[in-house]
PDB file of C-alpha atoms in Angstrom:
ATOM      1  CA  MET A   9     116.047  14.527  82.658  1.00  0.00           C
ATOM      2  CA  ALA A  10     114.103  11.857  84.459  1.00  0.00           C
ATOM      3  CA  ALA A  11     116.312  12.184  87.593  1.00  0.00           C
ATOM      4  CA  ALA A  12     115.939  15.971  87.623  1.00  0.00           C
ATOM      5  CA  LEU A  13     112.149  15.635  87.225  1.00  0.00           C
ATOM      6  CA  ASP A  14     112.031  13.022  89.971  1.00  0.00           C
ATOM      7  CA  GLU A  15     113.849  15.368  92.351  1.00  0.00           C
ATOM      8  CA  ALA A  16     111.651  18.329  91.455  1.00  0.00           C
ATOM      9  CA  ALA A  17     108.516  16.247  91.691  1.00  0.00           C
ATOM     10  CA  GLY A  18     109.419  15.432  95.301  1.00  0.00           C
ATOM     11  CA  THR A  19     108.351  18.923  96.281  1.00  0.00           C
ATOM     12  CA  LEU A  20     105.014  18.519  94.490  1.00  0.00           C
ATOM     13  CA  LEU A  21     104.429  15.222  96.203  1.00  0.00           C
ATOM     14  CA  ALA A  22     105.282  16.789  99.580  1.00  0.00           C
ATOM     15  CA  VAL A  23     102.634  19.483  98.961  1.00  0.00           C
ATOM     16  CA  TRP A  24     100.085  16.730  97.993  1.00  0.00           C
ATOM     17  CA  GLU A  25     100.911  14.693 101.056  1.00  0.00           C
ATOM     18  CA  ALA A  26     100.779  17.730 103.421  1.00  0.00           C
ATOM     19  CA  ALA A  27      97.285  18.608 102.120  1.00  0.00           C
ATOM     20  CA  ARG A  28      96.178  14.960 102.499  1.00  0.00           C
ATOM     21  CA  GLU A  29      97.462  14.814 106.053  1.00  0.00           C
ATOM     22  CA  ARG A  30      95.736  18.028 107.009  1.00  0.00           C
ATOM     23  CA  THR A  31      92.350  17.139 105.569  1.00  0.00           C
ATOM     24  CA  THR A  32      92.038  13.392 105.427  1.00  0.00           C
ATOM     25  CA  SER A  33      93.993  12.170 108.454  1.00  0.00           C
ATOM     26  CA  ARG A  34      91.146   9.846 109.394  1.00  0.00           C
ATOM     27  CA  LEU A  35      91.422   7.927 106.091  1.00  0.00           C
ATOM     28  CA  SER A  36      94.292   5.707 105.009  1.00  0.00           C
ATOM     29  CA  GLY A  37      95.891   6.148 101.697  1.00  0.00           C
ATOM     30  CA  ALA A  38      94.074   3.085 100.312  1.00  0.00           C
ATOM     31  CA  GLN A  39      90.771   4.403 101.610  1.00  0.00           C
ATOM     32  CA  LEU A  40      91.325   7.820 100.026  1.00  0.00           C
ATOM     33  CA  ARG A  41      92.244   6.150  96.767  1.00  0.00           C
ATOM     34  CA  ALA A  42      89.089   4.094  96.830  1.00  0.00           C
ATOM     35  CA  VAL A  43      86.939   7.187  97.592  1.00  0.00           C
ATOM     36  CA  MET A  44      88.576   8.964  94.654  1.00  0.00           C
ATOM     37  CA  VAL A  45      87.802   5.995  92.335  1.00  0.00           C
ATOM     38  CA  VAL A  46      84.194   5.939  93.452  1.00  0.00           C
ATOM     39  CA  GLU A  47      84.024   9.674  92.748  1.00  0.00           C
ATOM     40  CA  GLN A  48      85.362   9.071  89.267  1.00  0.00           C
ATOM     41  CA  TYR A  49      83.027   6.072  88.597  1.00  0.00           C
ATOM     42  CA  ASP A  50      79.895   6.815  90.575  1.00  0.00           C
ATOM     43  CA  GLY A  51      77.832   3.605  90.967  1.00  0.00           C
ATOM     44  CA  ILE A  52      80.830   1.362  90.507  1.00  0.00           C
ATOM     45  CA  ASN A  53      80.534  -2.174  91.661  1.00  0.00           C
ATOM     46  CA  LEU A  54      82.880  -3.806  94.167  1.00  0.00           C
ATOM     47  CA  ARG A  55      84.557  -6.061  91.618  1.00  0.00           C
ATOM     48  CA  ARG A  56      85.456  -3.113  89.404  1.00  0.00           C
ATOM     49  CA  LEU A  57      86.635  -1.057  92.366  1.00  0.00           C
ATOM     50  CA  ALA A  58      88.838  -3.941  93.388  1.00  0.00           C
ATOM     51  CA  THR A  59      90.242  -4.126  89.837  1.00  0.00           C
ATOM     52  CA  LEU A  60      90.846  -0.401  89.498  1.00  0.00           C
ATOM     53  CA  THR A  61      92.574  -0.184  92.887  1.00  0.00           C
ATOM     54  CA  ASP A  62      94.589  -3.319  92.234  1.00  0.00           C
ATOM     55  CA  MET A  63      93.163  -5.103  95.340  1.00  0.00           C
ATOM     56  CA  LEU A  64      91.782  -8.507  96.004  1.00  0.00           C
ATOM     57  CA  LEU A  65      88.023  -8.571  96.034  1.00  0.00           C
ATOM     58  CA  SER A  66      87.902  -9.520  99.724  1.00  0.00           C
ATOM     59  CA  SER A  67      90.221  -6.630 100.652  1.00  0.00           C
ATOM     60  CA  ALA A  68      88.224  -4.169  98.713  1.00  0.00           C
ATOM     61  CA  SER A  69      85.066  -5.421 100.438  1.00  0.00           C
ATOM     62  CA  ARG A  70      86.616  -4.946 103.944  1.00  0.00           C
ATOM     63  CA  LEU A  71      87.880  -1.538 102.862  1.00  0.00           C
ATOM     64  CA  CYS A  72      84.347  -0.560 101.743  1.00  0.00           C
ATOM     65  CA  ASP A  73      82.920  -1.855 105.027  1.00  0.00           C
ATOM     66  CA  ARG A  74      85.270   0.555 106.828  1.00  0.00           C
ATOM     67  CA  LEU A  75      84.343   3.426 104.496  1.00  0.00           C
ATOM     68  CA  VAL A  76      80.649   2.822 105.037  1.00  0.00           C
ATOM     69  CA  ALA A  77      81.173   2.741 108.791  1.00  0.00           C
ATOM     70  CA  ALA A  78      83.114   6.044 108.519  1.00  0.00           C
ATOM     71  CA  GLY A  79      80.247   7.601 106.634  1.00  0.00           C
ATOM     72  CA  MET A  80      82.190   7.969 103.365  1.00  0.00           C
ATOM     73  CA  LEU A  81      80.386   5.427 101.141  1.00  0.00           C
ATOM     74  CA  GLU A  82      76.811   4.239 100.622  1.00  0.00           C
ATOM     75  CA  ARG A  83      75.931   0.900  99.084  1.00  0.00           C
ATOM     76  CA  GLU A  84      72.742   0.341  97.108  1.00  0.00           C
ATOM     77  CA  PRO A  85      71.448  -2.570  95.079  1.00  0.00           C
ATOM     78  CA  GLY A  86      72.302  -2.374  91.379  1.00  0.00           C
ATOM     79  CA  ARG A  87      69.780  -1.056  88.962  1.00  0.00           C
ATOM     80  CA  TYR A  88      69.998  -3.984  86.573  1.00  0.00           C
ATOM     81  CA  ASP A  89      70.932  -6.774  88.955  1.00  0.00           C
ATOM     82  CA  ARG A  90      69.782  -6.543  92.516  1.00  0.00           C
ATOM     83  CA  ARG A  91      72.576  -8.944  93.622  1.00  0.00           C
ATOM     84  CA  GLU A  92      75.141  -6.372  92.543  1.00  0.00           C
ATOM     85  CA  ILE A  93      75.939  -3.564  94.900  1.00  0.00           C
ATOM     86  CA  SER A  94      76.590  -0.026  93.543  1.00  0.00           C
ATOM     87  CA  LEU A  95      78.918   2.272  95.531  1.00  0.00           C
ATOM     88  CA  HIS A  96      78.281   6.028  95.914  1.00  0.00           C
ATOM     89  CA  LEU A  97      79.961   8.839  97.883  1.00  0.00           C
ATOM     90  CA  THR A  98      78.156  10.390 100.731  1.00  0.00           C
ATOM     91  CA  PRO A  99      77.947  14.152 101.141  1.00  0.00           C
ATOM     92  CA  ALA A 100      80.586  13.843 103.875  1.00  0.00           C
ATOM     93  CA  ALA A 101      83.025  12.210 101.333  1.00  0.00           C
ATOM     94  CA  ASN A 102      82.280  14.926  98.737  1.00  0.00           C
ATOM     95  CA  ARG A 103      82.999  17.618 101.394  1.00  0.00           C
ATOM     96  CA  LEU A 104      86.216  15.835 102.382  1.00  0.00           C
ATOM     97  CA  LEU A 105      87.428  15.674  98.760  1.00  0.00           C
ATOM     98  CA  ALA A 106      86.540  19.402  98.246  1.00  0.00           C
ATOM     99  CA  GLU A 107      88.533  20.307 101.374  1.00  0.00           C
ATOM    100  CA  LEU A 108      91.443  18.238 100.160  1.00  0.00           C
ATOM    101  CA  ARG A 109      91.476  19.949  96.758  1.00  0.00           C
ATOM    102  CA  ALA A 110      91.099  23.417  98.329  1.00  0.00           C
ATOM    103  CA  GLU A 111      94.020  22.730 100.705  1.00  0.00           C
ATOM    104  CA  ARG A 112      96.114  21.380  97.844  1.00  0.00           C
ATOM    105  CA  ARG A 113      95.345  24.478  95.665  1.00  0.00           C
ATOM    106  CA  TYR A 114      96.070  26.820  98.500  1.00  0.00           C
ATOM    107  CA  ARG A 115      99.481  25.234  99.086  1.00  0.00           C
ATOM    108  CA  LEU A 116     100.238  25.193  95.338  1.00  0.00           C
ATOM    109  CA  ASP A 117      99.255  28.866  95.076  1.00  0.00           C
ATOM    110  CA  GLN A 118     101.662  29.780  97.866  1.00  0.00           C
ATOM    111  CA  ILE A 119     104.517  28.303  95.824  1.00  0.00           C
ATOM    112  CA  LEU A 120     103.360  29.487  92.427  1.00  0.00           C
ATOM    113  CA  THR A 121     103.141  33.114  93.516  1.00  0.00           C
ATOM    114  CA  GLY A 122     106.926  33.088  94.045  1.00  0.00           C
ATOM    115  CA  MET A 123     107.509  32.085  90.437  1.00  0.00           C
ATOM    116  CA  THR A 124     107.813  34.323  87.460  1.00  0.00           C
ATOM    117  CA  PRO A 125     104.801  34.561  85.111  1.00  0.00           C
ATOM    118  CA  GLU A 126     107.071  32.885  82.459  1.00  0.00           C
ATOM    119  CA  GLY A 127     107.950  30.070  84.810  1.00  0.00           C
ATOM    120  CA  ARG A 128     104.280  29.457  85.724  1.00  0.00           C
ATOM    121  CA  ALA A 129     103.311  29.406  82.059  1.00  0.00           C
ATOM    122  CA  ALA A 130     106.126  26.991  81.185  1.00  0.00           C
ATOM    123  CA  LEU A 131     105.241  24.742  84.141  1.00  0.00           C
ATOM    124  CA  LEU A 132     101.567  24.634  83.120  1.00  0.00           C
ATOM    125  CA  ARG A 133     102.418  23.986  79.484  1.00  0.00           C
ATOM    126  CA  GLY A 134     104.774  21.165  80.424  1.00  0.00           C
ATOM    127  CA  MET A 135     102.380  19.609  82.922  1.00  0.00           C
ATOM    128  CA  ARG A 136      99.542  19.654  80.404  1.00  0.00           C
ATOM    129  CA  GLU A 137     101.712  17.953  77.874  1.00  0.00           C
ATOM    130  CA  PHE A 138     102.940  15.431  80.443  1.00  0.00           C
ATOM    131  CA  ASP A 139      99.322  14.710  81.421  1.00  0.00           C
ATOM    132  CA  GLU A 140      98.321  14.258  77.751  1.00  0.00           C
ATOM    133  CA  VAL A 141     101.148  11.838  77.006  1.00  0.00           C
ATOM    134  CA  ALA A 142     100.477   9.878  80.214  1.00  0.00           C
ATOM    135  CA  ARG A 143      96.740   9.601  79.413  1.00  0.00           C
ATOM    136  CA  GLN A 144      97.561   8.418  75.865  1.00  0.00           C
ATOM    137  CA  GLY A 145      99.860   5.820  77.394  1.00  0.00           C
ATOM    138  CA  GLU A 146      97.122   4.735  79.825  1.00  0.00           C
ATOM    139  CA  ALA A 147      94.652   4.390  76.988  1.00  0.00           C
ATOM    140  CA  ALA A 148      97.117   2.393  74.925  1.00  0.00           C
ATOM    141  CA  ALA A 149      97.801   0.136  77.952  1.00  0.00           C
ATOM    142  CA  THR A 150      94.130  -0.345  78.578  1.00  0.00           C
ATOM    143  CA  GLU A 151      93.467  -1.184  74.916  1.00  0.00           C
ATOM    144  CA  GLY A 152      96.393  -3.585  74.868  1.00  0.00           C
ATOM    145  CA  TRP A 153      95.509  -5.209  78.170  1.00  0.00           C
ATOM    146  CA  ALA A 154      92.970  -7.569  76.510  1.00  0.00           C
ATOM    147  CA  GLY A 155      95.657  -8.886  74.225  1.00  0.00           C
ATOM    148  CA  LEU A 156      97.924  -9.706  77.210  1.00  0.00           C
ATOM    149  CA  GLN A 157      95.449 -12.083  78.887  1.00  0.00           C
ATOM    150  CA  PRO A 158      96.989 -15.541  79.446  1.00  0.00           C
ATOM    151  CA  SER A 159      95.230 -18.165  77.313  1.00  0.00           C
ATOM    152  CA  GLY A 160      93.433 -21.034  79.060  1.00  0.00           C
ATOM    153  CA  GLU A 161      92.270 -18.968  82.000  1.00  0.00           C
ATOM    154  CA  SER A 162      88.649 -17.932  82.292  1.00  0.00           C
ATOM    155  CA  LEU A 163      87.705 -14.451  83.354  1.00  0.00           C
ATOM    156  CA  ALA A 164      86.123 -15.971  86.458  1.00  0.00           C
ATOM    157  CA  ASP A 165      89.456 -17.628  87.365  1.00  0.00           C
ATOM    158  CA  ARG A 166      91.222 -14.234  86.924  1.00  0.00           C
ATOM    159  CA  ALA A 167      88.556 -12.419  88.923  1.00  0.00           C
ATOM    160  CA  GLU A 168      88.898 -14.963  91.818  1.00  0.00           C
ATOM    161  CA  ALA A 169      92.585 -14.342  91.775  1.00  0.00           C
ATOM    162  CA  GLY A 170      91.939 -10.640  92.026  1.00  0.00           C
ATOM    163  CA  GLU A 171      93.282  -9.936  88.574  1.00  0.00           C
ATOM    164  CA  PRO A 172      91.780  -7.462  86.098  1.00  0.00           C
ATOM    165  CA  ALA A 173      89.214  -8.619  83.557  1.00  0.00           C
ATOM    166  CA  ALA A 174      89.919  -8.266  79.849  1.00  0.00           C
ATOM    167  CA  GLY A 175      90.044  -4.626  78.827  1.00  0.00           C
ATOM    168  CA  GLU A 176      90.585  -3.441  82.384  1.00  0.00           C
ATOM    169  CA  PRO A 177      93.845  -1.785  83.350  1.00  0.00           C
ATOM    170  CA  PRO A 178      95.670  -3.110  86.396  1.00  0.00           C
ATOM    171  CA  ALA A 179      95.093   0.101  88.316  1.00  0.00           C
ATOM    172  CA  ALA A 180      93.109   3.351  87.909  1.00  0.00           C
ATOM    173  CA  ARG A 181      94.242   6.879  87.835  1.00  0.00           C
ATOM    174  CA  THR A 182      92.913   8.486  91.005  1.00  0.00           C
ATOM    175  CA  ALA A 183      94.559  11.862  91.384  1.00  0.00           C
TER     176      ALA A 183
END
């Protein structure tokens, strides 16, 4: 079953990638992923963005520099701690994400219209169940992450090494 799903999912991934190439060709995959995380967590700080994208803090900082220069991100001082920087999407980034989603949906619609109503309903039902189970697994992994922290290491040591803090998953869901 997993092999058959992997094969069938290749088409879905090709649709996703074609939409991304058409609308976001000026952003790398890592940049798009960061933009999507900032969309999901508006006002996120750099450390959390690095954690959720599974990057080193210095790499995330350079990536944000490039996104600010490209007009995709804005930085502002934190509301509670002025030393902390909050990240927000610009209107250009919001338009780009809207274009990406519209292109993706258009391409999916082209394929879905060739399917029977029963096939579409079964696909939607299966995808919703798949998503629910995956989200439950993510939640369980996030809750269990704190218990997996190695003893003897401080959170500061882990953060310096670019590793997630207690309670943080190793990577975020961005799609």
